[in-house]
XYZ file of C-alpha atoms in Angstrom:
644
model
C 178.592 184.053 50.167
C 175.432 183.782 47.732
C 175.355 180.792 45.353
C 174.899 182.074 41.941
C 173.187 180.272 39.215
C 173.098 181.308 35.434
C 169.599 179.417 33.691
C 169.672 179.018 29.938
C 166.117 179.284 28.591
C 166.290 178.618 24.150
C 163.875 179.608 22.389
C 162.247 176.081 21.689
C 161.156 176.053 25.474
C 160.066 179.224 26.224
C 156.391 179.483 24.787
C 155.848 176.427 26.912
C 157.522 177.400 30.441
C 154.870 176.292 33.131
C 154.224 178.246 36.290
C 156.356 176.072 38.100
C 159.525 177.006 36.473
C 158.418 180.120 37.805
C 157.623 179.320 41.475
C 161.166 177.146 41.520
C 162.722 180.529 40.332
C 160.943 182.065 43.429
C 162.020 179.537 45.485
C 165.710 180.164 44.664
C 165.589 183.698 44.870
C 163.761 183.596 48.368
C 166.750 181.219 49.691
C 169.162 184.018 48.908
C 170.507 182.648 45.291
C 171.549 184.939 42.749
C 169.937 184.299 39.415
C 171.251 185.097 35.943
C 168.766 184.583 33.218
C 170.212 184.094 29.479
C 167.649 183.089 26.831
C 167.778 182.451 23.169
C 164.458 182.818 20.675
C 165.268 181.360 17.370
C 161.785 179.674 16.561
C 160.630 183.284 17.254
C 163.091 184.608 14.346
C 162.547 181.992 12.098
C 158.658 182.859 11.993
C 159.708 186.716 11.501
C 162.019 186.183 8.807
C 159.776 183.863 7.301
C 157.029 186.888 7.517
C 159.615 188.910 5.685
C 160.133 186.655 2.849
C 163.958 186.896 4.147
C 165.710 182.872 3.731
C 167.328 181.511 7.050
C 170.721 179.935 6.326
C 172.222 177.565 8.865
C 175.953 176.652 8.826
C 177.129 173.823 11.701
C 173.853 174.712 13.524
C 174.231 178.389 13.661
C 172.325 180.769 11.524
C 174.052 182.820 9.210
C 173.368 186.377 10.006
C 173.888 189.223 7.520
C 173.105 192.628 7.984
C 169.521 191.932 7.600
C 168.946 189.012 9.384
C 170.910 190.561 12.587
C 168.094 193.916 12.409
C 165.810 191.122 13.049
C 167.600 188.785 15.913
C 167.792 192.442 17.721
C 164.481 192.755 16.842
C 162.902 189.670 18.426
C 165.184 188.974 21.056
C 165.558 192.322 22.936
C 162.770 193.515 21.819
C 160.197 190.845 22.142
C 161.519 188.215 23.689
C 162.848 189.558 26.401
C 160.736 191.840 27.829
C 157.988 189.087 27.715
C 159.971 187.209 29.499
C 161.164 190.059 31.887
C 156.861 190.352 32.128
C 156.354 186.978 33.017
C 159.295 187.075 35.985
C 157.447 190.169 37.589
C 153.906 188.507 37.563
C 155.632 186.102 39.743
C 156.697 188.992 42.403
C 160.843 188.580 40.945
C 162.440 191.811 40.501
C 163.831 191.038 36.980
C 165.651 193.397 34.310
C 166.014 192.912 30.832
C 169.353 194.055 29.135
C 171.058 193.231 25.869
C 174.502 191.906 25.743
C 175.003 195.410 24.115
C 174.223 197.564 27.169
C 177.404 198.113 29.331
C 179.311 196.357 26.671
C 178.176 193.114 28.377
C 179.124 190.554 25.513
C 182.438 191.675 23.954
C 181.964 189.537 20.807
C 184.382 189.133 17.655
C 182.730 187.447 14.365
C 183.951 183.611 14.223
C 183.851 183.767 10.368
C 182.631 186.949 8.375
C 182.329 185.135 4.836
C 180.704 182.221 5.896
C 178.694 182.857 8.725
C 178.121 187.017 8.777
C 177.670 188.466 12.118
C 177.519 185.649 13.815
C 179.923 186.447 16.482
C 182.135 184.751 19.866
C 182.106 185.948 22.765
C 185.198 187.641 24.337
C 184.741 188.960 26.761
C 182.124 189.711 29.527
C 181.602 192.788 31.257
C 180.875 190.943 35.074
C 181.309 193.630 37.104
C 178.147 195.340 35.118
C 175.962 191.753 36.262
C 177.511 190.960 39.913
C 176.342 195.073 40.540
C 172.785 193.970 39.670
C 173.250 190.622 41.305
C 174.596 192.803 44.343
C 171.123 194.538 44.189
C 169.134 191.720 43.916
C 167.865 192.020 40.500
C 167.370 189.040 37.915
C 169.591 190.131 35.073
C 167.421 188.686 32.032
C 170.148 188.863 29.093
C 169.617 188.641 25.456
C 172.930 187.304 23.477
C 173.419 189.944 21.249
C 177.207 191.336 21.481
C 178.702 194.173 20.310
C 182.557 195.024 19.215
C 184.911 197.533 20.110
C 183.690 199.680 17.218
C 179.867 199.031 17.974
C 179.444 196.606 15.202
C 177.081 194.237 17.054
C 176.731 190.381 16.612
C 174.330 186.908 17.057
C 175.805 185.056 19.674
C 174.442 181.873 20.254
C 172.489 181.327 23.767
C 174.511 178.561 24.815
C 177.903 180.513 24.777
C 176.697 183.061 26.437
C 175.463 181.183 29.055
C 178.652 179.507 29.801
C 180.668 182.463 29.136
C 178.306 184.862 31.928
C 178.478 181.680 34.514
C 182.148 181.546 33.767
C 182.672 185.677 34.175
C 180.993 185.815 37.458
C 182.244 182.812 38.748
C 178.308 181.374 39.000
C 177.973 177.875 41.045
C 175.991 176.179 38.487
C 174.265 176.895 34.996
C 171.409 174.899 34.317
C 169.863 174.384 30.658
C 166.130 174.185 30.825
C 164.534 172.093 27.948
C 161.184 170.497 27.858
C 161.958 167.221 29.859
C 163.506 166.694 33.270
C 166.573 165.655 32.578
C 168.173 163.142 30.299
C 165.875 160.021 30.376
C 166.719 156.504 30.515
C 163.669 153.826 30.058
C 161.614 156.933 31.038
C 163.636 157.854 34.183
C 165.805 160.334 35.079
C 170.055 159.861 34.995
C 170.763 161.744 37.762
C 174.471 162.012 37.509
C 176.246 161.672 33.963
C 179.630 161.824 32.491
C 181.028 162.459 29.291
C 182.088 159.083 28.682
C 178.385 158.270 29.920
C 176.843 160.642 27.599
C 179.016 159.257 25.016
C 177.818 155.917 25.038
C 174.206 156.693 25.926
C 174.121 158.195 22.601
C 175.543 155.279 20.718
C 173.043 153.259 22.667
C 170.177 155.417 21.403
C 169.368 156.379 24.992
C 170.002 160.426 24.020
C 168.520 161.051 20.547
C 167.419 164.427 18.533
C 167.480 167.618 19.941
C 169.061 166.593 23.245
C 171.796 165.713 21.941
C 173.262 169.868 21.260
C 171.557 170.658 24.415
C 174.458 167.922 26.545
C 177.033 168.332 23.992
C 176.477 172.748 24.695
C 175.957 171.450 28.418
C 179.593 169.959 28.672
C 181.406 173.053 26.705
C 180.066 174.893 29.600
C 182.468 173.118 32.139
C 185.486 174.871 33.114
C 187.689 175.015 36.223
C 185.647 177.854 37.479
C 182.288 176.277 36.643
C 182.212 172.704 37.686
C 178.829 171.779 37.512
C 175.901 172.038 34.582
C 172.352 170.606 34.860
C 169.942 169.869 32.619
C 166.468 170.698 33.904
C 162.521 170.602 33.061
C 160.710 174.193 32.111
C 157.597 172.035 32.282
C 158.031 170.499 35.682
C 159.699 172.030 39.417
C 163.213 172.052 39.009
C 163.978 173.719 42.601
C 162.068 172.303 45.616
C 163.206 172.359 49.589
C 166.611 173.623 48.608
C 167.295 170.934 45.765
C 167.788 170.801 42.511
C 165.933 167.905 40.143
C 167.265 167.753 36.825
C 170.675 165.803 35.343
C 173.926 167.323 36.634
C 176.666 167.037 34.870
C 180.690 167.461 36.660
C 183.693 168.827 35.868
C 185.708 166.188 37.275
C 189.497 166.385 35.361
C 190.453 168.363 32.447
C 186.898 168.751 31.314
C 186.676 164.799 31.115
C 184.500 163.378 33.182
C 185.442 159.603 34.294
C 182.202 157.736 34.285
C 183.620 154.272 36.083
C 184.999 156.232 39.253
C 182.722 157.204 42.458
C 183.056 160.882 42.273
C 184.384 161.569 46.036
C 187.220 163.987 45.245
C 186.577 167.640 43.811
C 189.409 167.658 40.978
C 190.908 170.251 39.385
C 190.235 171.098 35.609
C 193.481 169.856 34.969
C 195.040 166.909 33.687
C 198.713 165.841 34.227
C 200.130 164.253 31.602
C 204.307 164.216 33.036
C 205.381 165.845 35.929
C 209.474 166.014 36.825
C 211.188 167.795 39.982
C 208.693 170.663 41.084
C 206.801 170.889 37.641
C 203.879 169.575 36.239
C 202.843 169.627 32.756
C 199.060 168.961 31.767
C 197.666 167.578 29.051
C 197.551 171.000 26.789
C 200.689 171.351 27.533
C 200.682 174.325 30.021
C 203.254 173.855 32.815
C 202.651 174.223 36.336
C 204.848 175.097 39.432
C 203.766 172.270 41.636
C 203.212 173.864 45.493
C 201.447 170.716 46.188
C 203.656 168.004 45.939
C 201.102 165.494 45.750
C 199.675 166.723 48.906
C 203.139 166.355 51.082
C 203.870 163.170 49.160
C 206.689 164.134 46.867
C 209.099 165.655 48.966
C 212.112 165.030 46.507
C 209.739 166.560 43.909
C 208.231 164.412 41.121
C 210.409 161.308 39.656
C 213.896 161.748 41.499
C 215.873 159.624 39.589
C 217.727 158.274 42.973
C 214.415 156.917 43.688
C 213.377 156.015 40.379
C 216.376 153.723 39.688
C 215.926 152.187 43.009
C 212.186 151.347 41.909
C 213.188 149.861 38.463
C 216.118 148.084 40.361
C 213.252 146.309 42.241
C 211.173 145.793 39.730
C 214.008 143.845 37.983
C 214.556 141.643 41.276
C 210.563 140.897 42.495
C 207.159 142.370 43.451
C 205.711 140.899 46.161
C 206.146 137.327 48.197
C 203.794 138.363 51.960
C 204.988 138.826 54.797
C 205.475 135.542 55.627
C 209.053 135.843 54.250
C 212.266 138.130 55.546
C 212.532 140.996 53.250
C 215.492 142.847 53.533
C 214.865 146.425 52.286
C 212.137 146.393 55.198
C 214.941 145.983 57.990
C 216.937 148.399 56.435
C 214.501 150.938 55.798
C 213.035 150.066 59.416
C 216.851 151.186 60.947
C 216.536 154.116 58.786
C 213.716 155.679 60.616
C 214.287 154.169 64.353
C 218.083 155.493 63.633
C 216.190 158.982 62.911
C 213.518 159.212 65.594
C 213.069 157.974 69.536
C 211.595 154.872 68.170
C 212.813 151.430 68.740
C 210.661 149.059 66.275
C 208.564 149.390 63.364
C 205.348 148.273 61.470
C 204.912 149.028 57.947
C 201.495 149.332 55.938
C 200.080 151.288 52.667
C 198.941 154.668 53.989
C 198.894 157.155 57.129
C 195.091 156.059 57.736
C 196.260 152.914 58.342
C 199.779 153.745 60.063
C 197.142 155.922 62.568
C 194.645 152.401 63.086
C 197.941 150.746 63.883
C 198.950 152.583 66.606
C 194.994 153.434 68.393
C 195.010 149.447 68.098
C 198.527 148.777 69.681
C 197.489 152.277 72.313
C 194.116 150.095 73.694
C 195.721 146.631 73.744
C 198.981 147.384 75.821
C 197.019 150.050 78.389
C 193.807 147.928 78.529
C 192.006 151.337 78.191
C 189.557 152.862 75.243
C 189.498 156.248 75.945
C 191.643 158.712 73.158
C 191.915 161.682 73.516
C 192.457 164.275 69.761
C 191.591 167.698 68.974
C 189.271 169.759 66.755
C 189.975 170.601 63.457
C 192.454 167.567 63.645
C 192.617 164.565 60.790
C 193.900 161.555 60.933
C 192.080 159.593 58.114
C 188.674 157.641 56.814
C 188.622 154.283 58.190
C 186.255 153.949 61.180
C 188.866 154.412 64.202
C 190.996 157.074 62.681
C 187.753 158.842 61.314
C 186.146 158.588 64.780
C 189.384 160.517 65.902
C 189.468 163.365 63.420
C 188.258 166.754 64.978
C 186.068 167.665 61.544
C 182.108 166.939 61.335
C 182.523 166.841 57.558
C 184.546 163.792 57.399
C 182.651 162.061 59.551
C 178.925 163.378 58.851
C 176.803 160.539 57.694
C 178.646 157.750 58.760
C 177.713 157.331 62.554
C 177.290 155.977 64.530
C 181.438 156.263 65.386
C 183.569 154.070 67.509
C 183.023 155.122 71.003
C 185.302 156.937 73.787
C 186.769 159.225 71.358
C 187.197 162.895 73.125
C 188.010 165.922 70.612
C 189.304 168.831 72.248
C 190.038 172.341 71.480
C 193.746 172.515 69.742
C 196.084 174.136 72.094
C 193.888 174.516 75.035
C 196.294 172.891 78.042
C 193.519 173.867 80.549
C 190.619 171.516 78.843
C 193.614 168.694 78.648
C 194.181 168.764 82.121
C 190.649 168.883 82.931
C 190.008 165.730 80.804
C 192.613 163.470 81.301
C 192.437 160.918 83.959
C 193.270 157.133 84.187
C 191.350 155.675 81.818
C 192.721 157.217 78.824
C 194.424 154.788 76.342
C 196.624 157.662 74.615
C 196.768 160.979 73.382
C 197.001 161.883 69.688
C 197.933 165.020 68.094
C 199.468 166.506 65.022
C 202.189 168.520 65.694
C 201.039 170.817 62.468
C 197.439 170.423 61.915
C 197.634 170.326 58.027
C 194.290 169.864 56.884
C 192.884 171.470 59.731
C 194.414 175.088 58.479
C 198.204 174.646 58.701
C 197.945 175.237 62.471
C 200.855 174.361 64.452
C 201.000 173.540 67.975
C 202.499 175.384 70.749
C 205.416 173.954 72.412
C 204.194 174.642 76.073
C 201.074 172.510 75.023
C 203.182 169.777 73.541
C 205.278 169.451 76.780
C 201.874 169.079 78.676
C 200.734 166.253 76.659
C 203.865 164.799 77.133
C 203.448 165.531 80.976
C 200.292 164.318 81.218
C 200.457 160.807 79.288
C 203.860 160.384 81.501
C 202.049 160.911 84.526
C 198.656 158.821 83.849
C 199.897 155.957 82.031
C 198.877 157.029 78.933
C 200.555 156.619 75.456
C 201.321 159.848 73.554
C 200.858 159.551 69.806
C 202.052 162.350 67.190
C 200.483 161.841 63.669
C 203.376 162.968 61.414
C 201.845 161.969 58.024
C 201.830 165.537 56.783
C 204.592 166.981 58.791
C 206.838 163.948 59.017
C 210.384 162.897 56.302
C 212.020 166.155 56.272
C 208.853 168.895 55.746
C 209.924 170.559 58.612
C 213.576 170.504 58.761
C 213.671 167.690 60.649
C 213.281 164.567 59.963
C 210.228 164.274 62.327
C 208.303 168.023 63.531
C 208.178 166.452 66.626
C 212.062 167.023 66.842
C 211.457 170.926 67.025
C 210.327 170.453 70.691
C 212.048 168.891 73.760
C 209.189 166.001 73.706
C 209.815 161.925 72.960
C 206.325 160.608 71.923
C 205.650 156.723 72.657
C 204.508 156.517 69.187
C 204.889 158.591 65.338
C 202.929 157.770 62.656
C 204.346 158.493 59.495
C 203.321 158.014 55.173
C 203.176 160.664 52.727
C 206.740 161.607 51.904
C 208.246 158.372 53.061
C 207.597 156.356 49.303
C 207.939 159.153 47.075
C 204.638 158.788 45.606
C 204.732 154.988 46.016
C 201.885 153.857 48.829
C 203.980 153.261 51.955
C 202.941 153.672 55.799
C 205.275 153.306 58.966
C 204.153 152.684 62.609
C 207.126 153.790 64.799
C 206.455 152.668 68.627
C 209.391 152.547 71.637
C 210.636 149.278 72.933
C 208.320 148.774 75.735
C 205.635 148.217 73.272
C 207.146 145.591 71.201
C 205.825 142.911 73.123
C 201.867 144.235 72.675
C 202.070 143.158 68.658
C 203.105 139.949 68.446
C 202.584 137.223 65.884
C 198.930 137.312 64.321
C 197.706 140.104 66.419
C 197.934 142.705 64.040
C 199.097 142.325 60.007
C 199.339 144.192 56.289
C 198.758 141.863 52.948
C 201.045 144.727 51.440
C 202.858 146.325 54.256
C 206.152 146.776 53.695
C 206.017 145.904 50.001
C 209.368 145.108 48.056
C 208.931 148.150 45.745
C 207.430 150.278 48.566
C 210.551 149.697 50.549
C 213.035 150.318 47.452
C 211.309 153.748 47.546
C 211.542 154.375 50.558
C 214.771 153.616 51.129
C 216.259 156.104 48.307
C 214.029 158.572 49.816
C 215.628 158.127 53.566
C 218.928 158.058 52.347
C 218.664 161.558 50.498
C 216.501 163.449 52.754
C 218.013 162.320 56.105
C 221.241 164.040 55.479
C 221.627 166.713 57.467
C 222.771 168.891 55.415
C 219.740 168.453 52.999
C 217.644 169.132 56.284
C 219.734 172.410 57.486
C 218.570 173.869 53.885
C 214.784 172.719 54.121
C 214.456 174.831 57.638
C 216.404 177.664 56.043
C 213.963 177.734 52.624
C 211.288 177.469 55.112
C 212.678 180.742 56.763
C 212.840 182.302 54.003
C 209.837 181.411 52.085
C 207.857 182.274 55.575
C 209.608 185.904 55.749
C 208.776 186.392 51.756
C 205.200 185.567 52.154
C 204.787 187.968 55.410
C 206.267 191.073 53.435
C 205.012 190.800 50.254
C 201.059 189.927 51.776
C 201.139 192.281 54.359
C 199.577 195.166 52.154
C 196.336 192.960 51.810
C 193.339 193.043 54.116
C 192.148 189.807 53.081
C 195.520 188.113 54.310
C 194.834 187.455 57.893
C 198.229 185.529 59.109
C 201.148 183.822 57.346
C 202.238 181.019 59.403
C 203.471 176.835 59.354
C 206.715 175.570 59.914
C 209.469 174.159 57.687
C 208.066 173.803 54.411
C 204.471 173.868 55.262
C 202.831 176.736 54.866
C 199.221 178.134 55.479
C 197.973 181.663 54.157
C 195.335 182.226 56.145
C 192.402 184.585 54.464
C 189.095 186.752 55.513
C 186.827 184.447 53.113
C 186.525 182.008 51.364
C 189.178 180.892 49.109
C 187.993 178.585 46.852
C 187.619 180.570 43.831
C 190.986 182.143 44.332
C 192.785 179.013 43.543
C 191.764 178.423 40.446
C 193.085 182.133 39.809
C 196.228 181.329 41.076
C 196.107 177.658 39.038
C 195.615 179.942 36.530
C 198.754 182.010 36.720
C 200.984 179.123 37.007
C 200.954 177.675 40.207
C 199.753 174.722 42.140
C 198.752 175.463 45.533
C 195.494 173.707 47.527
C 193.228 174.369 50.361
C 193.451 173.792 54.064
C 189.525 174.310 54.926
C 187.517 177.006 53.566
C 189.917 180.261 54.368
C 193.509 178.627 54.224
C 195.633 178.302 51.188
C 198.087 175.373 51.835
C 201.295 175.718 49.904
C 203.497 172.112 50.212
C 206.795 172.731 47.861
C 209.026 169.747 47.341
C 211.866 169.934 49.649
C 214.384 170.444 46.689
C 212.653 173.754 45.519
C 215.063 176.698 44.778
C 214.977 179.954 46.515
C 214.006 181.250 42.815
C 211.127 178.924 42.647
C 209.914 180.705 45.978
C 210.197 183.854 45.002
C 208.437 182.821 41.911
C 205.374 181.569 44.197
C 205.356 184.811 46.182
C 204.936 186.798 42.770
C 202.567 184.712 41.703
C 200.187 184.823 44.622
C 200.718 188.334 45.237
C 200.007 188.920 42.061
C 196.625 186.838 41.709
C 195.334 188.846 45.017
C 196.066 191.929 43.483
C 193.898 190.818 40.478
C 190.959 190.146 42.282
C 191.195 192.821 44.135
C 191.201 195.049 41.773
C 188.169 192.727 39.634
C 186.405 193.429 43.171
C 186.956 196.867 43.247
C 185.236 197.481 39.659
């Protein structure tokens, strides 16, 4: 899929582009980008109305445009402006074509306020079929912002919203606004990366004066959940060289806020929660949300069960923390609990699965003797340096080599490539019984039993990583339970606090003696309020009854999705188990979940072409069928947006 980049030229910058704005143009276009030009021109039509003896009016920085005035904004802008421009392009060998917003009805505008402001109008909507079919042909759309109405009354629209409202229409990658420095400038270099809260305070420092200031504040009404990111760039200077971009980038991070303290290593929504309760989530403009993500497989009782919540506060009351050093109760009973619900004997407790999955390769190589561990593509088990070394994805562990050695990853579900590996110096064999983040790809039973085999018969341990599949997601309280295997060792987090940070080790007997005293430890393992957490969350979702209606809503929601996608070529295979479930698509689907954010409901990705949907485990057959519509219905839409 072509990246697609909208560039915002005003009129203050374009007498003095330099060729290489043009050459980095080139540059994009030759690496396959699709470029969307948008420029403005007011210096231009203040020195023509000037000439005309006609006075320019400004109101909040836009010019107030009577009848008059606008005869002369069409004038200069798709008249002068832009075919210069449009000139200047095909000197450099780019294939550019100059339209007004008025052609094809390509800027639906409305006035924003006849009496004081004239035709000064908003944009609507945009007409992005009409751009992605010259895109499509590899032309340079060069666009001048004058809109037009249903009734042809046309309109000034300022450059800057129509900039943001084309990259937002054709769903463009970036939009960059060129001005005549490289960026925003601090002691006379350039702030690569800036937030809001950043920009905020650089221009209460004095850092961003004059007339950058509209250029970053226009920059940042730009972001939405479809466009995340918005640079500010030099016309004077390259801007594109050896497939980078040089300029100040600005990131939609979380409900258009940007948070300027926090390393930006996740790639967050354009939302903002402000209270979430059972399987709904409310941002902070108030639009409610039917949550399919459940805090990725963390909230299996849905969002603030109030079992679980009193047993938190009842904590709270009591005390926080005192080490390990001490007997805590709730972590014996909560221990029983899961050995009482699995082939374990014996547990260790700690904050997360990463760490639940470093627990057991440690406890694996010290009781065998051996360093050899086997996993399997596409697999994760987390981001510290052992379970990172075992995850079956380059693009967690890119960068950070070189890896802990005499880690083997293996095609998922291949027996013969197990058989042909495994020998006797293997430590253990790890595997998730539903790779989650790998695509919602379960295993096969036949290839289960073989691992089992194998480890049995070479003295191996056999580990399942039930972060994402373990406490109930499945119907069981461990996925493992769906198949006649006993694993030496389940790893388990996620579900098992409710939200609060909680991660179980669960080993069989014959290993108790390999972790002894000192050899292996938690500061906050099995935490007092971690443990009240997960206790109320054992106690509700162990019942089997509660489990007997998770596997049927997983039966049903599976069979729902199946019929109601089957019509759609892009819909490849519906498929998980329990209460995890993977959609799994021709292309990309990263700019269909936004859509489908859009229409109501919270669902995430499972790799590039999977659409992971995670319920809580108390969702209602309704709320299903309400997650079928919904996704049916935001396929439909872009098909049909497609189709155009």
């Amino acid at each position: 899929m072509e990246k697609t980049v909208v560039i915002k030229c005003g009129g203050s910058v374009l007498s003095d582009l330099s060729p290489s704005f043009f050459t980095s143009l080139q540059a994009m276009y030759e690496q396959g980008m699709n470029v969307v030009l948008v420029h403005g021109g007011g210096p231009e039509i203040g020195k023509m109305l000037e000439r005309l003896h006609v006075h320019s009016e400004f109101v909040n920085g836009l010019r107030k445009t009577t009848k008059e005035v606008l005869e002369v904004v069409e004038m200069i802008l798709a008249g002068k402006v832009n075919k210069q421009l449009v000139a200047l392009l095909q000197q450099y060998g780019l294939p550019a074509v100059g339209v007004s917003g008025v052609d094809a009805c390509l800027l639906q505008a409305a006035p924003i306020d006849l009496e004081k402001l004239g035709y000064v109008g908003k944009v609507v909507n945009v007409n992005g079929v009409f751009v992605d079919k010259l895109l499509q042909s590899r032309y340079i759309p060069v666009i001048s912002p004058i809109g037009t109405d249903k009734d042809g009354q046309k309109y000034n629209i300022n450059a800057d919203t129509a900039a943001g409202a084309v990259a937002k229409a054709i769903k463009a990658a970036q939009l960059l606004f060129v001005t005549d420095v490289p960026g925003i400038l601090r002691d006379g270099a350039v702030v690569e990366q800036a937030t809001i809260d950043a920009i905020e305070r650089m221009i209460n420092e004095g850092v961003i004066t004059g007339g950058m200031i509209p250029k970053v504040k226009a920059a940042i009404a730009a972001l939405s959940e479809s466009l995340h990111e918005v640079m500010i760039v030099s016309g004077k200077a390259p801007f594109y060289e050896n497939g980078q971009l040089y300029g100040t980038t600005i990131r939609n991070e979380v409900g258009g806020l940007l948070m300027g303290a926090l390393f930006p290593t996740y790639n967050r929504w354009n939302i903002c929660v402000k209270s979430a309760e059972g399987t709904t989530v409310t941002d902070t403009n108030g639009k409610q949300y039917l949550d399919f993500v459940s805090g990725i497989a963390v909230c299996n009782l849905g969002h603030r069960h109030p079992a679980v919540q009193k047993a938190i506060e009842e904590q709270l009351n009591r005390f926080w923390h005192v080490s390990n050093l001490f007997t805590i109760e709730l972590q014996e009973e909560v221990a029983e609990l899961l050995v009482a619900n699995s082939c374990g004997d014996y547990v260790f407790f700690c904050n997360s699965g990463a760490e639940a999955n470093e627990a057991a390769l440690k406890l694996a190589r010290k009781h065998t003797g051996r360093h050899k561990v086997i996993t399997f593509r596409q697999s994760f088990h987390g981001r510290t340096f052992a379970t990172m070394s075992a995850t079956g994805q380059e693009k967690v562990y890119k960068g950070f080599g070189p890896l802990l050695p005499e880690f083997v990853h293996l095609p998922f579900n291949d027996i013969k490539a197990l058989e042909n590996e495994m020998s006797e110096d293997v430590a253990a064999v790890m595997v998730e019984i539903v790779q989650g983040e790998g695509g919602v790809r379960p295993a096969d039973a036949a290839f289960l039993q073989k691992i089992a085999e194998l480890c049995k018969q070479y003295g191996a341990l056999f580990i399942v990583d039930e972060v994402q599949t373990g406490i109930g997601r499945t119907g069981k309280p461990f996925a493992y339970q769906h198949f006649a295997i006993e694993p030496d060792i389940i790893t388990s987090a996620k579900g098992l606090g409710s939200g609060i940070p909680v991660g179980a080790m669960i080993g069989k007997a014959f290993l108790k003696d390999t972790f002894t005293a000192g050899v292996h430890g938690s500061t906050f393992g099995g935490n007092p309020i971690a443990m009240a957490a997960a206790k109320a969350t054992l106690q509700i979702i162990f019942q089997p009854d509660f489990l007997q209606e998770v596997q049927e809503k997983g039966d049903y929601f599976l069979a729902r999705l199946q019929e109601a996608l089957s019509e759609f070529k892009l819909v490849k295979e519906v498929r998980g188990l329990g209460l995890l479930v993977g959609i799994e698509c021709g292309e990309d689907v990263a700019k269909l979940i936004p859509a489908i954010h859009e229409n109501g409901l919270l669902v995430l990705t499972a790799g590039p072409n999977v659409i992971r949907l995670l319920p809580p485990l108390i969702v209602s057959k309704e709320e299903l069928d309400q997650a079928v519509k919904v996704i049916k219905q935001t396929i439909q839409e872009v098909k049909t947006a497609a189709a155009k």
